[in-house]
Each structure stands twice: as structure tokens, then as C-alpha cells.
């Protein structure tokens, strides 16, 4: 059994390869957002902005909403719903699922250790896992996933997911769960994770094409309850 990566890349169209390239231009926005959040630890004025926004939210007694727990996933759901409705995106089911799963894995791999290492206290003082915002990271990763899939088909549809990402991020601040700089950094992490997922996709997919024409693969979701913990994920099966 031989992994023939060269043959796989030769089979891709030039436009597809370009779609998966990672250029510095694609990193400007996420890098800027992450920097805007991170410099709050070195620049006192940024912390002042955090406190000022917190004060405004408390002063106006804005109503809380739990919708941010769900709106973070809406753009990803839109991608699959649109494809089911016949409006095809850039990739087929298997391809986009690999990309989406990779982006979420990268998001978790960046956000969770950062929360533990940095240990910033939340505005509501519930714990020390405020920076960066995980909700904002997931929301912007899914919004960018929708954008990458549909920007060439319907640009306005492609950018529509960012409205859900912004809503999610704003309500993390209103709900007293995050500082503004937390959601800036989270947004940057989410966009970066999705860009990295698209860049990694040809490399990951080449591993699944071990025996071209003689292999079959299947991706399926799973749900498992272990003790008091609910676990969800994706199974990937490869037969050759």
C-alpha cells in the first residue's frame, strides 16, 4: 500500500489549489483581532475600554439572552441546509465535513489551553476562563466557514453568517460573560482556525486517498452519554 500524494494533487484543478492556499492577506483580519484582544494585557487603555463598556451595559440594564448559546452554530447549519435545498457550496458533504471538523478541532485546541494558561477572570466573577471567548471563536469559525463555501456562489449569502457571529459576541458581553477584548480575540481565533482548516484540507484528504478507486469512506455523527457527560463528535471510517 502506497500513499501517492503527487497523483492526488495532480488531479486537483488549479482553481481548487488556489482556494486552499494560505496567503498573508487571509491572515491580516484574524491576526489584527487577536492582537487587539491580546494587547489589553499590556496596554492599560484597552482595559479601560473593557471597564467602560461593562459600565455602560450595567447602566442601561440590557436584557440578557441565552440565544448566544445557539446562534454560534447557525452559520454551519446554514451550509448543510443550503446544500440539502440544492444550493451547492464549494465542497461536497465529505469534503466540507472534514474542513468543518478540522476548524472546530483547531478552535478548541487554541481556545481551551489559552483559557487555562491566561486565567482572566470573567466580568461576572464566575471563573477565571474569560480570555479568549469560546462562543465568539466558534461563532466566527462557523461564519467564516459559510463565507468560504458560498462567497463565489452568492457573496451576500456568504457574509450573512457574520451577523450571527456578531450577535453571539455582543451578547457574551451583555450577558456579563466576557470583556470586549475577549470577543475580539475569540473572533480572530475562529477565523484563523477556519482558514487553517481550508489550507490543511488537501493534506488531510490525501491521507484518505490511500488507494484511489479502491477505497470507500464514510463520515457519521455520534452521540454518547458517559456518566454525566454528554459527548458529540464525528466518526470517520475508511475501507480499502
Coordinates of C-alpha atoms in Angstrom, one line a residue:
X1 CA 0.0 0.0 0.0
X2 CA 1.5 3.3 -1.1
X3 CA 0.3 6.8 -0.4
X4 CA 0.5 8.7 -3.7
X5 CA 0.2 12.3 -2.7
X6 CA 1.6 13.6 -6.0
X7 CA -1.2 11.9 -8.1
X8 CA -3.8 13.4 -5.8
X9 CA -2.5 16.9 -6.1
X10 CA -2.2 16.5 -9.9
X11 CA -5.9 15.6 -10.0
X12 CA -6.9 18.9 -8.4
X13 CA -7.8 21.8 -10.6
X14 CA -5.6 24.9 -10.3
X15 CA -8.6 26.9 -9.0
X16 CA -9.1 24.3 -6.2
X17 CA -5.5 24.5 -5.2
X18 CA -5.7 28.3 -5.1
X19 CA -8.8 28.0 -3.0
X20 CA -6.8 26.1 -0.3
X21 CA -3.7 28.3 -0.3
X22 CA -2.9 30.3 2.8
X23 CA -1.7 33.8 2.0
X24 CA -0.7 36.6 4.3
X25 CA -3.7 38.6 3.2
X26 CA -6.1 36.0 4.6
X27 CA -4.3 36.3 8.0
X28 CA -4.5 40.1 8.3
X29 CA -8.0 40.3 9.8
X30 CA -7.7 37.4 12.3
X31 CA -4.2 38.5 13.3
X32 CA -5.5 42.0 13.9
X33 CA -8.4 40.8 16.0
X34 CA -6.2 38.5 18.1
X35 CA -3.7 41.4 18.6
X36 CA -6.5 43.8 19.6
X37 CA -7.6 41.4 22.3
X38 CA -4.1 40.4 23.5
X39 CA -2.7 43.9 23.9
X40 CA -5.2 44.5 26.6
X41 CA -2.8 42.7 29.0
X42 CA 0.0 45.2 28.1
X43 CA -1.9 48.4 27.4
X44 CA -3.9 49.8 30.3
X45 CA -6.1 51.9 28.0
X46 CA -7.5 48.7 26.5
X47 CA -8.5 47.5 29.9
X48 CA -10.2 50.9 30.5
X49 CA -12.3 50.3 27.3
X50 CA -13.3 46.9 28.8
X51 CA -14.4 48.5 32.0
X52 CA -16.2 51.4 30.3
X53 CA -18.2 49.1 28.1
X54 CA -19.0 47.0 31.2
X55 CA -20.2 50.1 32.9
X56 CA -22.5 51.1 30.0
X57 CA -24.0 47.6 29.9
X58 CA -24.8 47.7 33.6
X59 CA -26.1 51.3 33.5
X60 CA -28.6 50.6 30.7
X61 CA -29.6 47.3 32.3
X62 CA -29.7 45.5 29.0
X63 CA -31.8 42.3 29.0
X64 CA -29.9 39.0 28.9
X65 CA -30.5 36.3 26.3
X66 CA -29.5 32.7 26.1
X67 CA -29.7 32.7 22.3
X68 CA -25.9 33.2 22.1
X69 CA -25.6 29.5 23.1
X70 CA -27.3 28.6 19.8
X71 CA -26.6 31.4 17.3
X72 CA -22.9 30.4 17.3
X73 CA -23.8 27.3 15.3
X74 CA -26.4 28.8 12.9
X75 CA -23.9 29.6 10.0
X76 CA -22.7 26.0 10.0
X77 CA -26.2 24.7 10.0
X78 CA -27.0 27.0 7.1
X79 CA -24.2 25.4 5.0
X80 CA -25.7 21.9 5.3
X81 CA -29.3 23.2 5.0
X82 CA -28.5 25.1 1.8
X83 CA -26.8 22.1 0.2
X84 CA -29.8 19.9 1.1
X85 CA -32.0 22.5 -0.6
X86 CA -30.0 22.2 -3.7
X87 CA -27.8 25.3 -3.4
X88 CA -24.4 23.8 -3.7
X89 CA -21.4 25.3 -2.0
X90 CA -17.7 24.9 -2.8
X91 CA -17.3 21.4 -1.5
X92 CA -19.4 18.2 -1.3
X93 CA -20.6 16.6 2.0
X94 CA -17.5 14.7 2.8
X95 CA -15.1 17.5 1.9
X96 CA -16.9 20.2 3.9
X97 CA -17.4 18.0 6.9
X98 CA -13.7 17.3 7.0
X99 CA -13.0 21.0 6.8
X100 CA -15.6 21.9 9.4
X101 CA -14.4 19.2 11.8
X102 CA -10.8 20.4 11.4
X103 CA -11.8 24.0 12.0
X104 CA -13.6 23.1 15.2
X105 CA -10.8 20.9 16.4
X106 CA -8.3 23.8 15.8
X107 CA -10.6 26.3 17.6
X108 CA -10.8 24.1 20.7
X109 CA -7.1 23.4 20.6
X110 CA -6.4 27.1 20.7
X111 CA -9.2 28.4 23.0
X112 CA -9.2 25.8 25.8
X113 CA -5.5 25.8 26.7
X114 CA -5.4 29.6 26.4
X115 CA -8.2 30.0 28.9
X116 CA -6.4 27.8 31.4
X117 CA -3.0 29.4 30.8
X118 CA -4.1 33.0 30.9
X119 CA -6.7 32.7 33.6
X120 CA -8.5 36.0 33.2
X121 CA -11.5 36.5 35.5
X122 CA -14.9 36.8 33.9
X123 CA -16.8 40.0 34.4
X124 CA -19.4 38.1 36.5
X125 CA -16.6 36.6 38.5
X126 CA -17.9 33.0 37.9
X127 CA -14.4 31.7 37.0
X128 CA -11.0 32.6 35.5
X129 CA -11.6 31.4 32.0
X130 CA -12.6 34.6 30.2
X131 CA -9.9 35.0 27.6
X132 CA -10.5 34.3 24.7
X133 CA -14.2 33.9 24.2
X134 CA -15.0 30.4 23.1
X135 CA -18.5 31.4 21.9
X136 CA -17.1 34.1 19.7
X137 CA -14.4 31.8 18.4
X138 CA -17.0 29.1 17.4
X139 CA -19.4 31.7 16.0
X140 CA -16.8 33.3 13.7
X141 CA -15.3 30.0 12.7
X142 CA -18.8 28.8 11.5
X143 CA -19.5 32.2 9.9
X144 CA -16.2 32.1 8.0
X145 CA -17.0 28.5 7.0
X146 CA -20.2 29.7 5.4
X147 CA -18.4 32.6 3.7
X148 CA -15.7 30.3 2.3
X149 CA -18.3 27.9 0.9
X150 CA -20.6 30.5 -0.7
X151 CA -18.6 33.6 -1.4
X152 CA -18.2 32.6 -5.1
X153 CA -21.8 31.5 -5.5
X154 CA -23.7 34.2 -3.6
X155 CA -21.5 36.8 -1.9
X156 CA -24.3 38.3 0.2
X157 CA -25.4 34.9 1.4
X158 CA -21.8 34.1 2.2
X159 CA -21.4 37.1 4.5
X160 CA -24.8 36.7 6.2
X161 CA -23.3 34.3 8.8
X162 CA -21.2 37.1 10.3
X163 CA -24.4 38.8 11.6
X164 CA -25.0 35.7 13.8
X165 CA -21.3 35.8 14.9
X166 CA -21.6 39.5 15.8
X167 CA -24.9 38.9 17.7
X168 CA -23.3 36.0 19.6
X169 CA -20.2 38.1 20.5
X170 CA -22.2 41.1 21.6
X171 CA -24.4 39.0 23.9
X172 CA -21.4 37.4 25.5
X173 CA -20.6 40.9 26.7
X174 CA -24.2 41.8 27.6
X175 CA -24.6 38.6 29.5
X176 CA -21.6 39.6 31.6
X177 CA -19.6 36.6 30.5
X178 CA -16.8 38.4 28.6
X179 CA -14.9 41.6 28.2
X180 CA -14.9 43.2 24.8
X181 CA -11.3 42.2 24.2
X182 CA -12.2 38.6 24.9
X183 CA -14.6 38.5 22.0
X184 CA -12.1 40.4 19.7
X185 CA -9.5 37.6 20.3
X186 CA -12.1 34.9 20.0
X187 CA -13.3 36.2 16.7
X188 CA -9.7 36.2 15.4
X189 CA -9.1 32.7 16.6
X190 CA -12.3 31.5 14.9
X191 CA -11.5 33.0 11.5
X192 CA -7.9 31.8 11.7
X193 CA -9.0 28.2 12.6
X194 CA -11.2 28.1 9.5
X195 CA -8.5 29.5 7.2
X196 CA -6.1 26.9 8.6
X197 CA -8.7 24.1 8.0
X198 CA -9.1 25.0 4.4
X199 CA -5.3 25.2 4.0
X200 CA -4.9 21.8 5.7
X201 CA -7.7 20.1 3.8
X202 CA -5.8 18.9 0.7
X203 CA -3.1 17.4 3.0
X204 CA -5.7 15.7 5.2
X205 CA -7.7 14.5 2.3
X206 CA -4.6 13.0 0.6
X207 CA -4.3 10.7 3.6
X208 CA -7.8 9.4 2.9
X209 CA -7.0 8.6 -0.7
X210 CA -4.6 5.8 0.1
X211 CA -5.8 3.5 -2.6
X212 CA -7.5 5.7 -5.1
X213 CA -10.5 4.0 -6.7
X214 CA -10.4 1.1 -4.3
X215 CA -11.3 2.8 -1.1
X216 CA -14.6 3.9 0.5
X217 CA -15.1 6.3 3.3
X218 CA -18.0 7.4 5.4
X219 CA -18.4 10.2 8.0
X220 CA -21.2 10.0 10.5
X221 CA -22.0 11.9 13.7
X222 CA -22.2 10.2 17.0
X223 CA -23.7 11.0 20.4
X224 CA -22.7 9.2 23.6
X225 CA -23.5 9.8 27.3
X226 CA -20.8 8.7 29.7
X227 CA -21.6 9.0 33.4
X228 CA -22.9 12.7 33.5
X229 CA -21.0 13.9 30.4
X230 CA -22.6 14.3 27.0
X231 CA -20.2 13.7 24.1
X232 CA -20.7 14.5 20.5
X233 CA -18.4 14.1 17.5
X234 CA -17.7 12.6 14.1
X235 CA -16.7 9.1 13.1
X236 CA -14.6 8.6 10.0
X237 CA -14.5 5.1 8.6
X238 CA -12.1 4.2 5.7
X239 CA -12.3 0.8 3.9
X240 CA -9.8 -0.3 1.4

